[in-house]
Each structure stands twice: as C-alpha cells, then as structure tokens.
Amino acid sequence: MSRQFSEIFDELESWYGMEAGRVVLDKIRAHLATYLDTAFGYHILQIGPVREHSLIEQGRIHHHIYAGPRGGSAVGLLCEGDELPLASDSVDVIVAHHSLEFSTNPHQVLRELQRVLTPQGHLFIVGFNPFSLRGLGLLLKRFGRYSPWRRHHPVSRDRLCDWLRLVGCDPGSCSFLHAVPGIGGRRVRNLLERLDNACGRYNLPLGGLYVVHAIKQQPGVTGSRLDLRKHGGKLIGLAVPKPAATPSPAPAGPARGHSGAIRRRPNGDIIH
C-alpha cells in the first residue's frame, strides 16, 4: 500500500472517530440494519480502509469477516480489495465501505466482490457522493500541492450501477445519507438536523454518502433469498396418476353359440 493511500486512510479514520463522523456511522448502521435484520446465511464480510468501526454487528449472520489493506484489532483478513483470498461463491452478504473510490483498480475490486458473493447474495457499497456538499469538500482537498486526496477517485451512483450490471449484479436500490452537515450552535444544529431528516425522507440525491444495494444474479433464478424466505419457497404438489391394472385373462370355458347355448358334437361331446 502506497504512502499516499495510508495518509488518506488515517484522515478517514480520524474523521469517523470525530463527532460528525460518528453521526454518519450511526446513519449507515441504521440504514443497513433494515436489511441485515432479515438477511440470512453463514458468512458476512465488511471490507474497506476503516478498521475500527463495524457496520455489520447487527443482524442474524454470526460469522463476521473484516478485511482491509491495513492491520488492526478488528481486521482478520489483511488483503487488497482487488485480490481477495476467499473462495468463489462463499460469502452471503458483503458491505464494501469506501472500497472502490480509494483503489487504483476499482473495476477489479468490483469483480472480486462479485466473485466471492454467493448467487443471490447481497452486496452493499458505501461511498462518498461526489454531487454533494461533502463531495465538494473532498474535491477542494485535491487541489493542495501535496494533498494525499489527489488519489481519491469518487464514483457516482449512476456509474456504479452501470458497473454492477456489467459484472452480473442487479442494483436494486440506492439511498442517500447525511445531506446536511451538523455545524454551528445548538439551534442551528437542530434546524439542520430537521432539514437533513427531510432530505432523507424523500431520498434526495444530496446526501454526502450513498448506499447502493445490489444482488448477484444467477441465470434461471429470479428474486432474492430474502424473498424466498418470506414466501416459504414451497413446491406445488401434483398428484401422479397410478398405472391402470391390467385385467387377468379369463380361463378358457366351453364355446357357446350366438344364443348362449353350449355347442355339442353329433356324438354328444361338448365343443370347447
């Protein structure tokens, strides 16, 4: 990992550790909880440069995997996003936290996420929205002469959805979070908080971050495993007709004429 990326990750973790960053983390967790509470499977993966802040603690999947380019107390898998040491079709849910915009090869990162995800598995991608106040602030940081943020390459929601379709994932929804930063005194903060809640209620594309939810597609399969669980997934029972019994041949009896009388020879013997 280059020094420039290391400096960006330090600033990113520092920001998430501050009050404003913790507010954003709480909003991301609350949004993901609506999905993770009903998702099921064996393994859930969180991948990204932020080491000390979990987004997957809630939910019913108990085996949590934390992967990132730098070691930390919570990181169990030290790796880059473009080469995951995981088997294909092995992870049920993935939360990619700033995994694409801080990579030199975001297309390969996305292909790796799709590879390790199980068919009909759920992928959540969290990133900075370039068309927001937060995105504008990050853009201004790039103009510094020695700014490490020159290596930050934001990905818009529409471009990301196009990439997801190309790798075989269906982008189902996109939610924008934290449109208005909390600044100023208590009265100003309360006013901005109400304004931010209104933006979130109508999902206006002004949020500083977005969360894109996609499902890995499999040929011949429609819907997600969430839907299959909700509706039971039963097969319709059809009655299979039993083969008709073949009648046994009747034993040969004495021959009869058209009138039903027993026929005899001239000497009196019965004709069979």
PDB file of N, CA and C in Angstrom, residues 42-110:
ATOM      1  N   TYR A  42     -24.425 -17.781   6.193  1.00  0.00           N
ATOM      2  CA  TYR A  42     -23.373 -18.257   7.098  1.00  0.00           C
ATOM      3  C   TYR A  42     -22.269 -17.226   7.323  1.00  0.00           C
ATOM      4  N   HIS A  43     -21.952 -16.411   6.301  1.00  0.00           N
ATOM      5  CA  HIS A  43     -20.809 -15.505   6.394  1.00  0.00           C
ATOM      6  C   HIS A  43     -21.191 -14.110   5.894  1.00  0.00           C
ATOM      7  N   ILE A  44     -20.707 -13.087   6.611  1.00  0.00           N
ATOM      8  CA  ILE A  44     -20.883 -11.698   6.196  1.00  0.00           C
ATOM      9  C   ILE A  44     -19.521 -11.022   6.243  1.00  0.00           C
ATOM     10  N   LEU A  45     -19.212 -10.233   5.218  1.00  0.00           N
ATOM     11  CA  LEU A  45     -17.899  -9.610   5.064  1.00  0.00           C
ATOM     12  C   LEU A  45     -18.036  -8.100   5.039  1.00  0.00           C
ATOM     13  N   GLN A  46     -17.191  -7.425   5.822  1.00  0.00           N
ATOM     14  CA  GLN A  46     -17.022  -5.970   5.705  1.00  0.00           C
ATOM     15  C   GLN A  46     -15.615  -5.707   5.222  1.00  0.00           C
ATOM     16  N   ILE A  47     -15.510  -4.948   4.138  1.00  0.00           N
ATOM     17  CA  ILE A  47     -14.199  -4.672   3.560  1.00  0.00           C
ATOM     18  C   ILE A  47     -14.058  -3.189   3.314  1.00  0.00           C
ATOM     19  N   GLY A  48     -12.867  -2.657   3.616  1.00  0.00           N
ATOM     20  CA  GLY A  48     -12.627  -1.242   3.418  1.00  0.00           C
ATOM     21  C   GLY A  48     -11.462  -0.764   4.253  1.00  0.00           C
ATOM     22  N   PRO A  49     -11.073   0.489   4.068  1.00  0.00           N
ATOM     23  CA  PRO A  49      -9.906   1.027   4.778  1.00  0.00           C
ATOM     24  C   PRO A  49     -10.176   1.412   6.225  1.00  0.00           C
ATOM     25  N   VAL A  50     -11.447   1.526   6.630  1.00  0.00           N
ATOM     26  CA  VAL A  50     -11.778   1.908   8.006  1.00  0.00           C
ATOM     27  C   VAL A  50     -11.730   0.669   8.885  1.00  0.00           C
ATOM     28  N   ARG A  51     -10.817   0.652   9.843  1.00  0.00           N
ATOM     29  CA  ARG A  51     -10.528  -0.585  10.573  1.00  0.00           C
ATOM     30  C   ARG A  51     -11.323  -0.762  11.861  1.00  0.00           C
ATOM     31  N   GLU A  52     -11.584   0.313  12.570  1.00  0.00           N
ATOM     32  CA  GLU A  52     -12.080   0.203  13.944  1.00  0.00           C
ATOM     33  C   GLU A  52     -13.576   0.440  14.084  1.00  0.00           C
ATOM     34  N   HIS A  53     -14.308   0.506  12.984  1.00  0.00           N
ATOM     35  CA  HIS A  53     -15.732   0.827  13.059  1.00  0.00           C
ATOM     36  C   HIS A  53     -16.526  -0.234  12.302  1.00  0.00           C
ATOM     37  N   SER A  54     -17.255  -1.039  13.040  1.00  0.00           N
ATOM     38  CA  SER A  54     -18.030  -2.121  12.431  1.00  0.00           C
ATOM     39  C   SER A  54     -19.380  -1.612  11.955  1.00  0.00           C
ATOM     40  N   LEU A  55     -19.789  -2.116  10.795  1.00  0.00           N
ATOM     41  CA  LEU A  55     -21.107  -1.818  10.247  1.00  0.00           C
ATOM     42  C   LEU A  55     -21.990  -3.058  10.186  1.00  0.00           C
ATOM     43  N   ILE A  56     -21.487  -4.206  10.635  1.00  0.00           N
ATOM     44  CA  ILE A  56     -22.202  -5.472  10.439  1.00  0.00           C
ATOM     45  C   ILE A  56     -22.477  -6.193  11.749  1.00  0.00           C
ATOM     46  N   GLU A  57     -22.382  -5.498  12.874  1.00  0.00           N
ATOM     47  CA  GLU A  57     -22.617  -6.170  14.151  1.00  0.00           C
ATOM     48  C   GLU A  57     -24.057  -6.612  14.301  1.00  0.00           C
ATOM     49  N   GLN A  58     -24.994  -5.799  13.780  1.00  0.00           N
ATOM     50  CA  GLN A  58     -26.401  -6.174  13.873  1.00  0.00           C
ATOM     51  C   GLN A  58     -26.705  -7.228  12.809  1.00  0.00           C
ATOM     52  N   GLY A  59     -27.806  -7.909  12.983  1.00  0.00           N
ATOM     53  CA  GLY A  59     -28.201  -8.909  12.001  1.00  0.00           C
ATOM     54  C   GLY A  59     -28.118 -10.318  12.567  1.00  0.00           C
ATOM     55  N   ARG A  60     -28.565 -11.282  11.763  1.00  0.00           N
ATOM     56  CA  ARG A  60     -28.672 -12.673  12.203  1.00  0.00           C
ATOM     57  C   ARG A  60     -27.484 -13.532  11.788  1.00  0.00           C
ATOM     58  N   ILE A  61     -26.632 -13.031  10.903  1.00  0.00           N
ATOM     59  CA  ILE A  61     -25.462 -13.798  10.485  1.00  0.00           C
ATOM     60  C   ILE A  61     -24.374 -13.605  11.529  1.00  0.00           C
ATOM     61  N   HIS A  62     -23.887 -14.707  12.079  1.00  0.00           N
ATOM     62  CA  HIS A  62     -22.997 -14.634  13.240  1.00  0.00           C
ATOM     63  C   HIS A  62     -21.520 -14.629  12.869  1.00  0.00           C
ATOM     64  N   HIS A  63     -21.147 -15.182  11.723  1.00  0.00           N
ATOM     65  CA  HIS A  63     -19.723 -15.223  11.361  1.00  0.00           C
ATOM     66  C   HIS A  63     -19.353 -13.961  10.589  1.00  0.00           C
ATOM     67  N   HIS A  64     -18.635 -13.053  11.262  1.00  0.00           N
ATOM     68  CA  HIS A  64     -18.254 -11.776  10.676  1.00  0.00           C
ATOM     69  C   HIS A  64     -16.794 -11.842  10.223  1.00  0.00           C
ATOM     70  N   ILE A  65     -16.532 -11.316   9.026  1.00  0.00           N
ATOM     71  CA  ILE A  65     -15.178 -11.246   8.485  1.00  0.00           C
ATOM     72  C   ILE A  65     -14.869  -9.779   8.197  1.00  0.00           C
ATOM     73  N   TYR A  66     -13.755  -9.292   8.734  1.00  0.00           N
ATOM     74  CA  TYR A  66     -13.331  -7.921   8.498  1.00  0.00           C
ATOM     75  C   TYR A  66     -12.038  -7.959   7.686  1.00  0.00           C
ATOM     76  N   ALA A  67     -12.060  -7.329   6.518  1.00  0.00           N
ATOM     77  CA  ALA A  67     -10.902  -7.341   5.622  1.00  0.00           C
ATOM     78  C   ALA A  67     -10.504  -5.912   5.288  1.00  0.00           C
ATOM     79  N   GLY A  68      -9.205  -5.690   5.144  1.00  0.00           N
ATOM     80  CA  GLY A  68      -8.729  -4.360   4.806  1.00  0.00           C
ATOM     81  C   GLY A  68      -7.267  -4.370   4.425  1.00  0.00           C
ATOM     82  N   PRO A  69      -6.785  -3.257   3.861  1.00  0.00           N
ATOM     83  CA  PRO A  69      -5.385  -3.193   3.427  1.00  0.00           C
ATOM     84  C   PRO A  69      -4.396  -2.948   4.559  1.00  0.00           C
ATOM     85  N   ARG A  70      -4.910  -2.641   5.758  1.00  0.00           N
ATOM     86  CA  ARG A  70      -4.032  -2.405   6.897  1.00  0.00           C
ATOM     87  C   ARG A  70      -4.499  -3.222   8.086  1.00  0.00           C
ATOM     88  N   GLY A  71      -3.547  -3.639   8.895  1.00  0.00           N
ATOM     89  CA  GLY A  71      -3.881  -4.428  10.064  1.00  0.00           C
ATOM     90  C   GLY A  71      -4.510  -3.584  11.154  1.00  0.00           C
ATOM     91  N   GLY A  72      -5.255  -4.236  12.015  1.00  0.00           N
ATOM     92  CA  GLY A  72      -5.902  -3.566  13.128  1.00  0.00           C
ATOM     93  C   GLY A  72      -6.530  -4.593  14.041  1.00  0.00           C
ATOM     94  N   SER A  73      -7.034  -4.136  15.177  1.00  0.00           N
ATOM     95  CA  SER A  73      -7.595  -5.065  16.153  1.00  0.00           C
ATOM     96  C   SER A  73      -8.809  -5.803  15.613  1.00  0.00           C
ATOM     97  N   ALA A  74      -9.560  -5.157  14.701  1.00  0.00           N
ATOM     98  CA  ALA A  74     -10.762  -5.786  14.181  1.00  0.00           C
ATOM     99  C   ALA A  74     -10.541  -6.483  12.845  1.00  0.00           C
ATOM    100  N   VAL A  75      -9.400  -6.253  12.216  1.00  0.00           N
ATOM    101  CA  VAL A  75      -9.143  -6.796  10.881  1.00  0.00           C
ATOM    102  C   VAL A  75      -8.629  -8.226  11.009  1.00  0.00           C
ATOM    103  N   GLY A  76      -9.396  -9.174  10.468  1.00  0.00           N
ATOM    104  CA  GLY A  76      -8.973 -10.570  10.499  1.00  0.00           C
ATOM    105  C   GLY A  76      -8.390 -11.049   9.195  1.00  0.00           C
ATOM    106  N   LEU A  77      -8.561 -10.246   8.131  1.00  0.00           N
ATOM    107  CA  LEU A  77      -8.091 -10.650   6.806  1.00  0.00           C
ATOM    108  C   LEU A  77      -7.370  -9.461   6.189  1.00  0.00           C
ATOM    109  N   LEU A  78      -6.038  -9.536   6.127  1.00  0.00           N
ATOM    110  CA  LEU A  78      -5.228  -8.447   5.595  1.00  0.00           C
ATOM    111  C   LEU A  78      -5.034  -8.675   4.099  1.00  0.00           C
ATOM    112  N   CYS A  79      -5.640  -7.812   3.288  1.00  0.00           N
ATOM    113  CA  CYS A  79      -5.587  -8.016   1.842  1.00  0.00           C
ATOM    114  C   CYS A  79      -6.019  -6.749   1.129  1.00  0.00           C
ATOM    115  N   GLU A  80      -5.739  -6.702  -0.166  1.00  0.00           N
ATOM    116  CA  GLU A  80      -6.244  -5.638  -1.030  1.00  0.00           C
ATOM    117  C   GLU A  80      -7.570  -6.077  -1.627  1.00  0.00           C
ATOM    118  N   GLY A  81      -8.407  -5.104  -1.953  1.00  0.00           N
ATOM    119  CA  GLY A  81      -9.725  -5.432  -2.457  1.00  0.00           C
ATOM    120  C   GLY A  81      -9.740  -6.061  -3.833  1.00  0.00           C
ATOM    121  N   ASP A  82      -8.666  -5.865  -4.611  1.00  0.00           N
ATOM    122  CA  ASP A  82      -8.650  -6.414  -5.965  1.00  0.00           C
ATOM    123  C   ASP A  82      -8.116  -7.837  -6.027  1.00  0.00           C
ATOM    124  N   GLU A  83      -7.833  -8.438  -4.859  1.00  0.00           N
ATOM    125  CA  GLU A  83      -7.364  -9.832  -4.827  1.00  0.00           C
ATOM    126  C   GLU A  83      -7.735 -10.429  -3.468  1.00  0.00           C
ATOM    127  N   LEU A  84      -8.957 -10.901  -3.361  1.00  0.00           N
ATOM    128  CA  LEU A  84      -9.458 -11.414  -2.091  1.00  0.00           C
ATOM    129  C   LEU A  84      -9.096 -12.895  -1.935  1.00  0.00           C
ATOM    130  N   PRO A  85      -8.492 -13.270  -0.809  1.00  0.00           N
ATOM    131  CA  PRO A  85      -8.145 -14.675  -0.570  1.00  0.00           C
ATOM    132  C   PRO A  85      -9.337 -15.479  -0.047  1.00  0.00           C
ATOM    133  N   LEU A  86     -10.427 -15.440  -0.782  1.00  0.00           N
ATOM    134  CA  LEU A  86     -11.644 -16.137  -0.402  1.00  0.00           C
ATOM    135  C   LEU A  86     -12.134 -16.964  -1.584  1.00  0.00           C
ATOM    136  N   ALA A  87     -12.805 -18.062  -1.281  1.00  0.00           N
ATOM    137  CA  ALA A  87     -13.320 -18.934  -2.332  1.00  0.00           C
ATOM    138  C   ALA A  87     -14.478 -18.256  -3.062  1.00  0.00           C
ATOM    139  N   SER A  88     -14.653 -18.629  -4.307  1.00  0.00           N
ATOM    140  CA  SER A  88     -15.775 -18.098  -5.084  1.00  0.00           C
ATOM    141  C   SER A  88     -17.098 -18.593  -4.508  1.00  0.00           C
ATOM    142  N   ASP A  89     -18.123 -17.761  -4.584  1.00  0.00           N
ATOM    143  CA  ASP A  89     -19.481 -18.105  -4.129  1.00  0.00           C
ATOM    144  C   ASP A  89     -19.496 -18.562  -2.673  1.00  0.00           C
ATOM    145  N   SER A  90     -18.791 -17.827  -1.811  1.00  0.00           N
ATOM    146  CA  SER A  90     -18.648 -18.290  -0.428  1.00  0.00           C
ATOM    147  C   SER A  90     -19.210 -17.335   0.621  1.00  0.00           C
ATOM    148  N   VAL A  91     -19.470 -16.077   0.281  1.00  0.00           N
ATOM    149  CA  VAL A  91     -19.916 -15.077   1.255  1.00  0.00           C
ATOM    150  C   VAL A  91     -21.343 -14.672   0.928  1.00  0.00           C
ATOM    151  N   ASP A  92     -22.199 -14.655   1.940  1.00  0.00           N
ATOM    152  CA  ASP A  92     -23.629 -14.387   1.727  1.00  0.00           C
ATOM    153  C   ASP A  92     -23.950 -12.899   1.622  1.00  0.00           C
ATOM    154  N   VAL A  93     -23.284 -12.073   2.428  1.00  0.00           N
ATOM    155  CA  VAL A  93     -23.532 -10.627   2.432  1.00  0.00           C
ATOM    156  C   VAL A  93     -22.187  -9.904   2.513  1.00  0.00           C
ATOM    157  N   ILE A  94     -22.027  -8.863   1.688  1.00  0.00           N
ATOM    158  CA  ILE A  94     -20.797  -8.064   1.691  1.00  0.00           C
ATOM    159  C   ILE A  94     -21.167  -6.596   1.871  1.00  0.00           C
ATOM    160  N   VAL A  95     -20.476  -5.928   2.792  1.00  0.00           N
ATOM    161  CA  VAL A  95     -20.579  -4.482   2.955  1.00  0.00           C
ATOM    162  C   VAL A  95     -19.229  -3.893   2.579  1.00  0.00           C
ATOM    163  N   ALA A  96     -19.174  -3.207   1.442  1.00  0.00           N
ATOM    164  CA  ALA A  96     -17.944  -2.591   0.939  1.00  0.00           C
ATOM    165  C   ALA A  96     -17.949  -1.110   1.313  1.00  0.00           C
ATOM    166  N   HIS A  97     -17.123  -0.754   2.294  1.00  0.00           N
ATOM    167  CA  HIS A  97     -17.121   0.596   2.862  1.00  0.00           C
ATOM    168  C   HIS A  97     -15.946   1.373   2.278  1.00  0.00           C
ATOM    169  N   HIS A  98     -16.221   2.282   1.338  1.00  0.00           N
ATOM    170  CA  HIS A  98     -15.186   3.076   0.657  1.00  0.00           C
ATOM    171  C   HIS A  98     -14.142   2.179  -0.010  1.00  0.00           C
ATOM    172  N   SER A  99     -14.570   1.064  -0.563  1.00  0.00           N
ATOM    173  CA  SER A  99     -13.629   0.109  -1.151  1.00  0.00           C
ATOM    174  C   SER A  99     -13.247   0.450  -2.582  1.00  0.00           C
ATOM    175  N   LEU A 100     -14.129   1.125  -3.321  1.00  0.00           N
ATOM    176  CA  LEU A 100     -13.880   1.392  -4.733  1.00  0.00           C
ATOM    177  C   LEU A 100     -13.154   2.720  -4.958  1.00  0.00           C
ATOM    178  N   GLU A 101     -13.565   3.756  -4.245  1.00  0.00           N
ATOM    179  CA  GLU A 101     -13.058   5.100  -4.528  1.00  0.00           C
ATOM    180  C   GLU A 101     -11.628   5.314  -4.066  1.00  0.00           C
ATOM    181  N   PHE A 102     -11.112   4.411  -3.213  1.00  0.00           N
ATOM    182  CA  PHE A 102      -9.725   4.523  -2.764  1.00  0.00           C
ATOM    183  C   PHE A 102      -8.876   3.390  -3.334  1.00  0.00           C
ATOM    184  N   SER A 103      -9.216   2.941  -4.521  1.00  0.00           N
ATOM    185  CA  SER A 103      -8.478   1.856  -5.173  1.00  0.00           C
ATOM    186  C   SER A 103      -7.985   2.333  -6.533  1.00  0.00           C
ATOM    187  N   THR A 104      -6.806   1.858  -6.918  1.00  0.00           N
ATOM    188  CA  THR A 104      -6.284   2.180  -8.247  1.00  0.00           C
ATOM    189  C   THR A 104      -6.962   1.359  -9.328  1.00  0.00           C
ATOM    190  N   ASN A 105      -7.671   0.307  -8.952  1.00  0.00           N
ATOM    191  CA  ASN A 105      -8.343  -0.555  -9.924  1.00  0.00           C
ATOM    192  C   ASN A 105      -9.737  -0.905  -9.412  1.00  0.00           C
ATOM    193  N   PRO A 106     -10.665   0.055  -9.401  1.00  0.00           N
ATOM    194  CA  PRO A 106     -11.995  -0.215  -8.827  1.00  0.00           C
ATOM    195  C   PRO A 106     -12.780  -1.275  -9.599  1.00  0.00           C
ATOM    196  N   HIS A 107     -12.556  -1.395 -10.908  1.00  0.00           N
ATOM    197  CA  HIS A 107     -13.278  -2.415 -11.670  1.00  0.00           C
ATOM    198  C   HIS A 107     -12.906  -3.816 -11.190  1.00  0.00           C
ATOM    199  N   GLN A 108     -11.618  -4.036 -10.933  1.00  0.00           N
ATOM    200  CA  GLN A 108     -11.187  -5.350 -10.450  1.00  0.00           C
ATOM    201  C   GLN A 108     -11.702  -5.611  -9.039  1.00  0.00           C
ATOM    202  N   VAL A 109     -11.764  -4.574  -8.211  1.00  0.00           N
ATOM    203  CA  VAL A 109     -12.333  -4.734  -6.865  1.00  0.00           C
ATOM    204  C   VAL A 109     -13.774  -5.208  -6.963  1.00  0.00           C
ATOM    205  N   LEU A 110     -14.529  -4.587  -7.855  1.00  0.00           N
ATOM    206  CA  LEU A 110     -15.935  -4.964  -8.010  1.00  0.00           C
ATOM    207  C   LEU A 110     -16.070  -6.387  -8.548  1.00  0.00           C
TER     208      LEU A 110
END
